[in-house]
CSV table of C-alpha atoms in Angstrom, one decimal:
chain,number,residue,atom,x,y,z
A,1,MET,CA,0.0,0.0,0.0
A,2,ALA,CA,1.4,3.4,-0.9
A,3,SER,CA,2.3,5.8,1.8
A,4,PRO,CA,0.4,9.1,2.1
A,5,PRO,CA,2.0,12.2,0.6
A,6,ALA,CA,4.5,14.0,2.7
A,7,ALA,CA,2.9,16.5,5.2
A,8,ALA,CA,4.5,19.5,3.4
A,9,ALA,CA,2.8,18.5,0.2
A,10,LEU,CA,-0.6,18.4,1.9
A,11,ARG,CA,-0.6,22.1,2.9
A,12,ALA,CA,-2.4,24.7,0.8
A,13,PRO,CA,-1.1,28.2,1.6
A,14,LEU,CA,-3.5,30.9,2.5
A,15,VAL,CA,-3.7,33.8,0.0
A,16,ALA,CA,-5.5,36.8,1.4
A,17,ALA,CA,-7.8,38.4,-1.0
A,18,THR,CA,-7.0,42.1,-0.4
A,19,ALA,CA,-5.7,44.8,-2.7
A,20,GLU,CA,-2.3,44.6,-0.9
A,21,ASN,CA,-1.9,40.8,-1.1
A,22,GLN,CA,-3.6,39.3,-4.2
A,23,ALA,CA,-2.3,36.6,-6.3
A,24,PRO,CA,-1.4,37.7,-9.9
A,25,ALA,CA,-3.9,36.8,-12.6
A,26,ARG,CA,-3.0,34.0,-15.0
A,27,SER,CA,-3.9,34.8,-18.6
A,28,ILE,CA,-6.1,32.2,-20.3
A,29,GLY,CA,-7.1,33.3,-23.7
A,30,LYS,CA,-9.7,36.0,-23.3
A,31,THR,CA,-10.1,35.2,-19.6
A,32,SER,CA,-8.1,35.6,-16.5
A,33,LEU,CA,-7.8,33.3,-13.4
A,34,VAL,CA,-7.3,35.0,-10.0
A,35,LEU,CA,-6.8,33.2,-6.7
A,36,LEU,CA,-8.7,34.4,-3.7
A,37,GLY,CA,-8.8,33.2,-0.2
A,38,CYS,CA,-9.9,33.9,3.3
A,39,SER,CA,-8.9,33.5,6.9
A,40,SER,CA,-11.1,30.5,7.5
A,41,LEU,CA,-9.5,27.9,9.8
A,42,ALA,CA,-9.6,25.1,7.2
A,43,CYS,CA,-11.1,25.8,3.8
A,44,ALA,CA,-12.6,28.6,1.8
A,45,GLY,CA,-11.8,30.6,-1.2
A,46,LEU,CA,-12.4,31.0,-4.9
A,47,TYR,CA,-10.9,30.6,-8.3
A,48,GLN,CA,-12.9,32.7,-10.8
A,49,VAL,CA,-12.7,33.1,-14.5
A,50,LEU,CA,-14.4,36.3,-15.3
A,51,GLY,CA,-13.7,37.4,-18.9
A,52,GLY,CA,-10.6,39.4,-18.0
A,53,ASN,CA,-12.1,41.2,-15.0
A,54,LEU,CA,-10.1,40.8,-11.8
A,55,ILE,CA,-12.3,40.4,-8.7
A,56,GLN,CA,-11.3,41.3,-5.2
A,57,SER,CA,-13.1,39.8,-2.2
A,58,SER,CA,-12.5,39.4,1.5
A,59,ALA,CA,-14.0,37.2,4.3
A,60,THR,CA,-14.9,40.2,6.5
A,61,SER,CA,-18.3,40.9,7.9
A,62,GLU,CA,-18.8,43.6,5.3
A,63,SER,CA,-18.7,41.0,2.5
A,64,PRO,CA,-22.2,40.3,1.1
A,65,PHE,CA,-21.3,36.6,1.4
A,66,ALA,CA,-19.8,36.7,4.9
A,67,SER,CA,-22.9,34.8,6.2
A,68,LEU,CA,-21.5,31.7,4.4
A,69,LEU,CA,-18.7,31.8,7.0
A,70,GLY,CA,-21.1,31.8,9.9
A,71,SER,CA,-23.3,29.3,11.7
A,72,ASP,CA,-26.4,30.1,9.7
A,73,THR,CA,-25.0,27.9,6.8
A,74,GLY,CA,-25.1,24.8,9.1
A,75,ALA,CA,-21.6,24.0,8.1
A,76,GLY,CA,-19.7,26.3,10.4
A,77,PRO,CA,-16.8,28.7,9.5
A,78,ASP,CA,-14.5,25.9,8.3
A,79,ALA,CA,-16.5,24.6,5.2
A,80,ALA,CA,-17.7,27.2,2.8
A,81,PHE,CA,-17.4,28.3,-0.8
A,82,LEU,CA,-16.5,32.0,-0.9
A,83,SER,CA,-18.0,33.9,-3.8
A,84,ALA,CA,-17.3,37.3,-5.3
A,85,THR,CA,-20.2,37.9,-7.6
A,86,PRO,CA,-24.0,38.1,-6.9
A,87,ALA,CA,-26.0,35.2,-8.3
A,88,GLY,CA,-29.3,35.3,-10.2
A,89,SER,CA,-32.5,33.6,-9.3
A,90,GLY,CA,-34.0,30.9,-11.6
A,91,LEU,CA,-35.1,31.7,-15.1
A,92,PRO,CA,-34.6,35.4,-15.8
A,93,ALA,CA,-37.9,37.4,-16.2
A,94,ASN,CA,-36.2,39.3,-19.0
A,95,LYS,CA,-35.9,37.0,-21.9
A,96,ALA,CA,-32.9,38.9,-23.1
A,97,ALA,CA,-31.1,38.4,-19.8
A,98,PRO,CA,-28.3,35.9,-19.4
A,99,ARG,CA,-29.1,32.4,-18.1
A,100,ALA,CA,-26.8,30.7,-15.5
A,101,PHE,CA,-26.4,27.2,-14.3
A,102,LEU,CA,-24.0,25.1,-12.3
A,103,HIS,CA,-21.9,22.2,-13.5
A,104,ILE,CA,-20.9,19.8,-10.6
A,105,ALA,CA,-19.5,16.3,-10.6
A,106,ASP,CA,-17.7,13.7,-8.6
A,107,THR,CA,-18.8,14.5,-5.0
A,108,HIS,CA,-17.7,11.0,-3.7
A,109,ALA,CA,-18.6,12.1,-0.1
A,110,ASP,CA,-17.9,9.6,2.5
A,111,PRO,CA,-20.3,9.3,5.5
A,112,PHE,CA,-17.7,7.4,7.4
A,113,TYR,CA,-14.8,9.8,6.8
A,114,ASP,CA,-12.2,9.4,9.6
A,115,TYR,CA,-9.0,11.5,9.4
A,116,THR,CA,-7.2,9.1,11.6
A,117,GLN,CA,-7.6,6.4,8.9
A,118,TYR,CA,-6.1,8.6,6.1
A,119,PHE,CA,-4.9,6.2,3.3
A,120,VAL,CA,-5.3,3.2,5.6
A,121,PRO,CA,-7.8,1.0,3.8
A,122,ALA,CA,-6.5,2.1,0.4
A,123,ASP,CA,-5.1,5.1,-1.4
A,124,LYS,CA,-7.4,8.2,-1.5
A,125,ILE,CA,-9.7,6.9,1.2
A,126,SER,CA,-10.0,7.9,4.9
A,127,ARG,CA,-12.2,5.2,6.4
A,128,SER,CA,-12.0,2.3,8.7
A,129,PRO,CA,-10.7,-0.8,6.9
A,130,ALA,CA,-13.8,-2.7,8.2
A,131,LEU,CA,-15.9,-0.5,6.0
A,132,TYR,CA,-13.9,-1.1,2.8
A,133,SER,CA,-15.5,-3.2,0.1
A,134,ASN,CA,-13.5,-3.9,-3.0
A,135,LYS,CA,-12.1,-7.3,-3.9
A,136,GLU,CA,-13.5,-8.6,-0.7
A,137,PRO,CA,-16.9,-7.7,1.0
A,138,ALA,CA,-16.7,-5.3,3.9
A,139,ALA,CA,-16.4,-6.7,7.4
A,140,THR,CA,-19.4,-4.5,8.5
A,141,CYS,CA,-22.1,-2.5,6.8
A,142,GLY,CA,-22.0,0.5,9.1
A,143,TYR,CA,-25.0,2.9,8.6
A,144,ASP,CA,-26.9,1.3,5.8
A,145,GLN,CA,-30.0,3.4,5.7
A,146,VAL,CA,-30.5,7.0,4.4
A,147,ALA,CA,-32.0,8.2,7.7
A,148,THR,CA,-29.1,6.9,9.8
A,149,ILE,CA,-26.5,8.3,7.5
A,150,LEU,CA,-28.1,11.7,7.6
A,151,SER,CA,-28.3,11.7,11.4
A,152,SER,CA,-24.9,10.3,12.0
A,153,TRP,CA,-22.4,11.5,9.3
A,154,ASN,CA,-21.3,14.5,11.3
A,155,ARG,CA,-20.0,12.4,14.2
A,156,SER,CA,-16.7,12.1,12.4
A,157,GLY,CA,-14.8,14.2,9.9
A,158,GLY,CA,-11.6,15.7,8.8
A,159,GLY,CA,-10.3,16.5,12.2
A,160,PRO,CA,-9.5,19.9,13.8
A,161,LEU,CA,-6.9,20.9,11.1
A,162,CYS,CA,-8.8,19.9,8.0
A,163,PRO,CA,-12.6,19.5,8.7
A,164,CYS,CA,-13.4,19.7,5.0
A,165,GLY,CA,-11.2,16.8,4.1
A,166,HIS,CA,-7.6,15.9,3.5
A,167,TYR,CA,-5.7,16.4,0.2
A,168,GLY,CA,-5.9,13.5,-2.2
A,169,ALA,CA,-8.8,11.7,-0.5
A,170,ASN,CA,-12.6,11.5,-0.8
A,171,PRO,CA,-14.2,14.1,1.4
A,172,PRO,CA,-16.5,14.0,4.4
A,173,PHE,CA,-20.2,14.8,4.1
A,174,ARG,CA,-19.4,18.3,5.6
A,175,VAL,CA,-18.2,19.4,2.1
A,176,ILE,CA,-21.5,18.6,0.4
A,177,GLU,CA,-23.4,20.2,3.3
A,178,ALA,CA,-21.5,23.4,2.5
A,179,LEU,CA,-22.0,22.8,-1.2
A,180,GLY,CA,-25.8,22.6,-0.7
A,181,SER,CA,-25.8,25.9,1.1
A,182,GLU,CA,-23.7,27.5,-1.7
A,183,ILE,CA,-26.1,26.1,-4.4
A,184,ALA,CA,-29.0,28.0,-2.7
A,185,ARG,CA,-26.8,31.1,-2.5
A,186,GLN,CA,-25.8,30.8,-6.2
A,187,SER,CA,-29.5,30.6,-7.2
A,188,PRO,CA,-28.9,29.0,-10.6
A,189,GLU,CA,-31.7,28.2,-13.0
A,190,PHE,CA,-30.6,24.5,-13.0
A,191,VAL,CA,-27.7,22.2,-11.9
A,192,LEU,CA,-26.1,19.7,-14.3
A,193,TRP,CA,-24.8,16.9,-12.1
A,194,GLY,CA,-22.0,14.9,-13.8
A,195,GLY,CA,-22.4,11.8,-11.7
A,196,ASP,CA,-20.4,9.8,-9.1
A,197,PHE,CA,-22.3,10.5,-5.9
A,198,ALA,CA,-21.1,7.2,-4.6
A,199,SER,CA,-17.9,7.2,-2.6
A,200,HIS,CA,-15.3,4.6,-3.6
A,201,TYR,CA,-15.6,1.2,-2.1
A,202,GLU,CA,-18.3,1.7,0.5
A,203,PRO,CA,-19.9,-1.5,1.9
A,204,GLY,CA,-22.0,-2.9,-0.9
A,205,THR,CA,-19.5,-2.2,-3.7
A,206,ASN,CA,-18.4,-5.8,-4.0
A,207,ALA,CA,-20.8,-8.0,-5.8
A,208,ASP,CA,-20.9,-10.5,-2.9
A,209,ASP,CA,-21.4,-7.8,-0.4
A,210,PRO,CA,-25.0,-7.8,1.0
A,211,CYS,CA,-24.7,-4.3,2.5
A,212,ASN,CA,-27.1,-1.5,1.3
A,213,THR,CA,-24.6,1.2,2.5
A,214,ALA,CA,-23.2,2.5,-0.8
A,215,LYS,CA,-26.7,2.9,-2.3
A,216,ALA,CA,-27.9,4.7,0.9
A,217,GLY,CA,-24.9,7.0,0.7
A,218,VAL,CA,-25.8,8.0,-2.9
A,219,LYS,CA,-29.4,8.8,-1.8
A,220,ALA,CA,-28.3,10.7,1.3
A,221,THR,CA,-26.1,12.8,-1.0
A,222,VAL,CA,-29.1,13.7,-3.0
A,223,VAL,CA,-30.9,14.8,0.1
A,224,LEU,CA,-28.1,17.1,1.4
A,225,LEU,CA,-27.7,18.7,-2.0
A,226,ASP,CA,-31.4,19.1,-2.8
A,227,ARG,CA,-32.1,22.8,-2.9
A,228,LYS,CA,-35.4,23.4,-4.6
A,229,PHE,CA,-35.2,27.2,-4.4
A,230,GLY,CA,-32.4,29.8,-4.4
A,231,ILE,CA,-32.1,32.4,-1.6
A,232,ARG,CA,-33.7,34.9,-4.0
A,233,GLY,CA,-36.7,32.7,-4.5
A,234,GLY,CA,-36.2,31.3,-7.9
A,235,PRO,CA,-36.7,27.5,-8.5
A,236,ILE,CA,-33.7,25.3,-9.1
A,237,GLN,CA,-33.9,22.2,-11.3
A,238,HIS,CA,-31.5,19.3,-10.8
A,239,LEU,CA,-30.5,17.0,-13.7
A,240,PHE,CA,-28.4,14.0,-12.7
A,241,ALA,CA,-26.2,11.8,-15.0
A,242,LEU,CA,-25.0,8.4,-13.7
A,243,GLY,CA,-21.3,8.0,-13.1
A,244,ASN,CA,-19.2,4.8,-13.1
A,245,ASN,CA,-19.1,4.6,-9.3
A,246,ASP,CA,-22.9,5.0,-9.2
A,247,VAL,CA,-23.2,1.4,-10.6
A,248,LEU,CA,-23.6,-0.7,-7.6
A,249,PRO,CA,-22.2,-3.3,-7.3
A,250,LYS,CA,-19.3,-2.0,-9.3
A,251,ARG,CA,-17.4,-3.5,-12.3
A,252,GLN,CA,-20.4,-5.1,-13.8
A,253,PRO,CA,-23.3,-3.8,-15.9
A,254,MET,CA,-25.9,-1.7,-14.1
A,255,ALA,CA,-28.5,-3.9,-12.5
A,256,GLN,CA,-32.0,-3.1,-13.6
A,257,GLY,CA,-33.2,-3.3,-10.0
A,258,TRP,CA,-30.8,-0.5,-8.8
A,259,LEU,CA,-31.5,1.6,-11.9
A,260,ASP,CA,-35.3,1.5,-11.2
A,261,GLU,CA,-34.8,2.0,-7.5
A,262,PHE,CA,-32.6,5.0,-7.8
A,263,GLY,CA,-34.7,6.4,-10.7
A,264,ASN,CA,-37.8,6.2,-8.4
A,265,TYR,CA,-35.9,7.9,-5.6
A,266,LEU,CA,-34.9,10.8,-8.0
A,267,LEU,CA,-38.5,11.0,-9.0
A,268,GLU,CA,-39.6,11.3,-5.4
A,269,GLN,CA,-37.1,14.0,-4.8
A,270,GLY,CA,-38.1,16.0,-7.9
A,271,TRP,CA,-34.8,15.4,-9.7
A,272,LEU,CA,-36.5,13.4,-12.4
A,273,LEU,CA,-39.8,14.3,-14.0
A,274,PRO,CA,-42.6,11.8,-14.6
A,275,GLY,CA,-42.2,12.0,-18.4
A,276,GLU,CA,-38.4,11.2,-18.1
A,277,MET,CA,-38.9,7.8,-16.3
A,278,ASP,CA,-39.6,5.9,-19.5
A,279,THR,CA,-36.2,6.5,-21.0
A,280,TRP,CA,-34.5,6.3,-17.5
A,281,THR,CA,-35.7,2.8,-17.0
A,282,GLN,CA,-34.5,1.9,-20.5
A,283,GLY,CA,-30.9,2.8,-19.5
A,284,GLY,CA,-30.5,5.9,-17.3
A,285,PHE,CA,-30.9,8.6,-20.0
A,286,TYR,CA,-33.4,11.4,-20.7
A,287,ARG,CA,-34.0,14.8,-22.1
A,288,ARG,CA,-35.4,17.9,-20.4
A,289,ASN,CA,-36.8,21.0,-22.0
A,290,LEU,CA,-35.4,24.0,-20.2
A,291,GLY,CA,-37.4,26.6,-22.1
A,292,ARG,CA,-36.6,29.1,-24.9
A,293,GLY,CA,-35.5,26.4,-27.2
A,294,LEU,CA,-32.8,25.1,-24.9
A,295,CYS,CA,-32.9,21.4,-23.9
A,296,ALA,CA,-30.5,19.1,-22.0
A,297,ILE,CA,-29.6,15.6,-23.1
A,298,ILE,CA,-28.5,13.5,-20.2
A,299,LEU,CA,-26.6,10.4,-21.2
A,300,ASN,CA,-25.4,7.3,-19.2
A,301,SER,CA,-21.7,7.1,-19.9
A,302,ASN,CA,-21.6,3.5,-18.5
A,303,SER,CA,-22.6,2.5,-22.0
A,304,TRP,CA,-19.0,3.5,-23.0
A,305,THR,CA,-17.3,2.6,-19.8
A,306,GLU,CA,-15.2,-0.6,-19.7
A,307,ASN,CA,-16.5,-3.5,-17.5
A,308,GLN,CA,-19.8,-1.8,-16.9
A,309,ILE,CA,-21.6,-1.9,-20.2
A,310,SER,CA,-25.2,-3.2,-20.3
A,311,GLU,CA,-25.7,-4.2,-23.9
A,312,GLU,CA,-29.4,-3.6,-23.5
A,313,HIS,CA,-29.1,-0.2,-22.0
A,314,HIS,CA,-26.4,0.7,-24.6
A,315,LYS,CA,-28.6,-0.3,-27.5
A,316,ASN,CA,-31.6,1.6,-26.1
A,317,GLN,CA,-29.7,4.7,-25.4
A,318,LEU,CA,-27.9,4.7,-28.8
A,319,ALA,CA,-31.2,4.3,-30.7
A,320,TRP,CA,-32.9,7.0,-28.7
A,321,LEU,CA,-30.0,9.4,-29.3
A,322,ARG,CA,-30.0,8.7,-33.0
A,323,ASP,CA,-33.8,8.7,-33.6
A,324,SER,CA,-35.4,10.9,-30.9
A,325,ALA,CA,-33.2,12.9,-28.6
A,326,PHE,CA,-32.6,15.8,-31.1
A,327,THR,CA,-35.9,15.6,-33.0
A,328,SER,CA,-38.9,14.4,-31.0
A,329,ASP,CA,-39.6,17.7,-29.1
A,330,PRO,CA,-40.3,20.6,-31.5
A,331,GLY,CA,-39.5,23.0,-28.6
A,332,CYS,CA,-35.8,22.0,-28.6
A,333,SER,CA,-33.5,23.8,-31.0
A,334,GLU,CA,-30.3,23.9,-29.0
A,335,PHE,CA,-28.8,21.3,-26.6
A,336,LEU,CA,-26.5,20.9,-23.7
A,337,VAL,CA,-25.1,17.3,-23.5
A,338,ASN,CA,-24.3,16.1,-20.0
A,339,ALA,CA,-22.6,12.8,-19.0
A,340,HIS,CA,-19.9,11.5,-16.7
A,341,VAL,CA,-17.0,10.0,-18.7
A,342,PRO,CA,-15.8,12.3,-21.5
A,343,LEU,CA,-17.1,11.0,-24.8
A,344,GLY,CA,-14.4,10.4,-27.3
A,345,TRP,CA,-11.6,12.2,-25.5
A,346,LEU,CA,-9.3,9.3,-25.8
A,347,GLU,CA,-9.2,9.2,-29.6
A,348,SER,CA,-10.7,12.4,-31.0
A,349,GLY,CA,-10.9,16.1,-30.5
A,350,SER,CA,-8.2,18.7,-30.1
A,351,GLY,CA,-6.8,20.4,-27.1
A,352,HIS,CA,-3.7,21.1,-25.0
A,353,HIS,CA,-3.6,17.7,-23.4
A,354,GLN,CA,-4.0,14.1,-24.5
A,355,TRP,CA,-6.1,12.1,-22.0
A,356,THR,CA,-4.3,8.8,-22.4
A,357,ASN,CA,-5.3,7.9,-18.8
A,358,LEU,CA,-8.8,7.2,-20.2
A,359,GLU,CA,-7.3,4.0,-21.7
A,360,GLY,CA,-9.0,1.1,-19.9
A,361,ALA,CA,-11.9,3.3,-18.9
A,362,GLU,CA,-13.4,4.4,-22.2
A,363,CYS,CA,-14.7,1.7,-24.5
A,364,THR,CA,-13.9,3.4,-27.8
A,365,GLU,CA,-15.9,1.0,-29.9
A,366,ASN,CA,-19.0,2.2,-28.2
A,367,SER,CA,-18.0,5.8,-27.7
A,368,LYS,CA,-17.4,6.3,-31.4
A,369,GLN,CA,-21.0,5.4,-32.1
A,370,TYR,CA,-22.2,8.2,-29.8
A,371,ARG,CA,-19.6,10.5,-31.1
A,372,ASP,CA,-20.7,10.0,-34.7
A,373,ILE,CA,-24.3,11.0,-33.7
A,374,LEU,CA,-23.3,14.1,-31.8
A,375,ASP,CA,-21.1,15.2,-34.6
A,376,VAL,CA,-24.0,15.2,-37.0
A,377,HIS,CA,-25.9,17.6,-34.7
A,378,ALA,CA,-22.8,19.8,-34.0
A,379,ALA,CA,-24.7,23.0,-35.1
A,380,ALA,CA,-27.3,22.5,-32.4
A,381,VAL,CA,-25.0,21.5,-29.5
A,382,VAL,CA,-24.0,24.4,-27.3
A,383,ALA,CA,-21.6,22.3,-25.3
A,384,GLU,CA,-20.8,18.9,-23.9
A,385,LEU,CA,-20.2,18.7,-20.1
A,386,TYR,CA,-18.4,15.9,-18.3
A,387,GLY,CA,-16.6,14.9,-15.0
A,388,HIS,CA,-14.7,11.7,-14.1
A,389,ILE,CA,-11.1,12.8,-14.7
A,390,ASN,CA,-10.9,15.2,-11.7
A,391,LYS,CA,-9.4,17.9,-13.8
A,392,ALA,CA,-10.9,20.8,-15.6
A,393,ASP,CA,-10.0,20.8,-19.3
A,394,VAL,CA,-11.5,21.7,-22.7
A,395,ARG,CA,-11.5,20.0,-26.0
A,396,LEU,CA,-12.9,20.9,-29.4
A,397,MET,CA,-14.6,17.8,-30.7
A,398,ALA,CA,-15.0,17.0,-34.4
A,399,ALA,CA,-14.9,13.9,-36.5
A,400,ASN,CA,-11.2,13.0,-37.4
A,401,GLN,CA,-10.6,11.9,-40.9
A,402,ASP,CA,-8.8,8.6,-41.8
A,403,GLY,CA,-8.4,7.5,-38.2
A,404,GLU,CA,-6.2,10.4,-37.2
A,405,LYS,CA,-4.9,10.5,-33.7
A,406,PRO,CA,-6.0,13.4,-31.4
A,407,ILE,CA,-4.4,16.7,-32.3
A,408,LYS,CA,-2.3,18.2,-29.5
A,409,GLN,CA,-2.1,22.0,-29.8
A,410,SER,CA,0.4,23.4,-27.3
A,411,ASN,CA,-0.7,26.9,-28.0
A,412,ALA,CA,-4.4,26.2,-27.9
A,413,ASP,CA,-6.8,28.4,-25.8
A,414,GLU,CA,-7.4,26.2,-22.7
A,415,PHE,CA,-11.0,27.2,-22.7
A,416,GLY,CA,-11.7,26.5,-26.3
A,417,ASP,CA,-13.5,28.7,-28.8
A,418,LEU,CA,-16.4,29.4,-26.4
A,419,GLN,CA,-17.7,32.3,-28.5
A,420,GLU,CA,-17.8,30.4,-31.7
A,421,ASP,CA,-20.9,30.4,-33.9
A,422,PRO,CA,-21.9,26.7,-33.9
A,423,GLY,CA,-23.6,27.2,-37.2
A,424,GLU,CA,-20.4,28.1,-38.9
A,425,ASP,CA,-18.0,25.7,-37.1
A,426,PRO,CA,-18.5,21.9,-37.0
A,427,LYS,CA,-16.6,21.6,-33.7
A,428,ILE,CA,-18.3,21.2,-30.4
A,429,VAL,CA,-17.0,22.7,-27.2
A,430,SER,CA,-16.5,19.8,-24.7
A,431,PHE,CA,-15.3,20.4,-21.1
A,432,THR,CA,-14.9,18.8,-17.7
A,433,VAL,CA,-15.1,20.1,-14.1
A,434,ALA,CA,-12.5,19.0,-11.6
A,435,GLY,CA,-15.1,17.7,-9.1
A,436,ILE,CA,-15.9,18.1,-5.4
A,437,SER,CA,-13.7,15.1,-4.2
A,438,ARG,CA,-10.1,16.0,-3.7
A,439,ARG,CA,-8.9,12.5,-4.8
A,440,GLY,CA,-7.6,14.0,-8.1
A,441,LEU,CA,-5.2,16.3,-6.0
A,442,ASN,CA,-7.6,19.2,-6.7
A,443,ASP,CA,-9.5,21.5,-4.5
A,444,PRO,CA,-13.3,20.9,-4.4
A,445,GLN,CA,-14.6,22.8,-7.4
A,446,PHE,CA,-17.7,23.6,-9.4
A,447,GLN,CA,-18.4,25.8,-12.4
A,448,ARG,CA,-21.1,28.5,-12.8
A,449,ILE,CA,-21.8,28.8,-16.5
A,450,THR,CA,-23.5,31.8,-18.1
A,451,LEU,CA,-25.4,31.6,-21.4
A,452,ASN,CA,-26.3,34.4,-23.6
A,453,PRO,CA,-29.9,33.9,-24.9
A,454,LYS,CA,-29.6,36.4,-27.7
A,455,LYS,CA,-30.2,34.6,-31.0
A,456,ARG,CA,-28.3,31.5,-29.8
A,457,HIS,CA,-27.4,30.2,-26.3
A,458,GLY,CA,-23.7,30.8,-26.5
A,459,ILE,CA,-21.4,30.5,-23.5
A,460,THR,CA,-20.3,33.9,-22.2
A,461,ASP,CA,-18.5,32.9,-19.0
A,462,ILE,CA,-17.3,30.0,-17.0
A,463,ASP,CA,-16.8,31.0,-13.3
A,464,ILE,CA,-14.9,28.4,-11.4
A,465,TYR,CA,-15.5,28.2,-7.6
A,466,SER,CA,-13.0,26.3,-5.5
A,467,MET,CA,-13.0,25.5,-1.8
A,468,LYS,CA,-9.6,26.2,-0.3
A,469,ARG,CA,-8.0,25.5,3.1
A,470,SER,CA,-5.5,27.5,5.0
A,471,GLN,CA,-2.4,26.0,6.8
């Protein structure tokens, strides 16, 4: 078993967000990245990409967001996402006003997080070995009901020095409690969830493990993140895409029983709509009309994930995407495509990085079939949004000719041609979000994406919010 990283490598330095002590902006094409922080004991702060505008913020009581650092959030002063821009509320009343939504993936929150067990059962996990289910079933189930997880998760956590979770490991539930409060504060029109609510190797992950714990953890995550309205009163829609860890047991095709059970749970919580259940039960995919011609296509990436492909679900989803997804609702003229594992990033598209680490994860024989359909509808696709790789990156997707390998462009704009006219360019902007779990050596992160509804729903901004911790 690998040893945990050295203590020095686990520290994230505090950068005060003041005019006297502000990190220099990093130029990214037409945007700039500025690092902000606060004096929170353990974690708070913000990365924002704001179209070249530098934002200054502080964690003082004068800040309009200082309440996120107080007890009224329910998370305490040590687990909050700081923000520097006011948020909207639901669908703008003015049809010419921008629309904003959140893109969040890979929460992986662990209800049994124990900082004294950091990397003990396995790399990237802080949990008692008795609650570890991988090649062998777990020795004990722990809390295996939603109610007991919700009432008991805060009995343990990241410890006094890092209550929001240690570097490189799946986080405690405290992080998603803080995230739920921040979703309400952000007041987006909707949230695109990129999957992987399940924490790695909870009891019930192994096929011979009878525990219900992992499934209960996924459902408990939905409850903690379920914000129906923003603080400004606007409704918030939630659209969830299944991740590879949401297949339980893991490393086998999605069982129809769990697909139906979780779909019904999402329906009860209002995260799925009654009209979406038919396609969900066929394979975990659906489409939602978001108004003004914009629709979201939610795909189950397990149909192109090695070791987890259900041939029936794959055939159902592929036929639906080809024959109905883009055409059966006359109210849909533009589309956001949301899934977990990036589609086609292993063998197609162009960008500043080649994702060879998707080898063994992406089944290219299947992903190419989906890629071919999306490329046909490139003019109608605003963007494709993914998670899984625990890194934020952008690729421009288009069919490669004659089996060409991915094009690596060292001088490419890291955020792609976000202001392109899709009608004039066959490429589709495709990007990932780093995720809430820190297992990818990232800080917990989500994206706030602003759309311009004039003529076409083009992307005008991607604001990246990141939870930070001080020393």
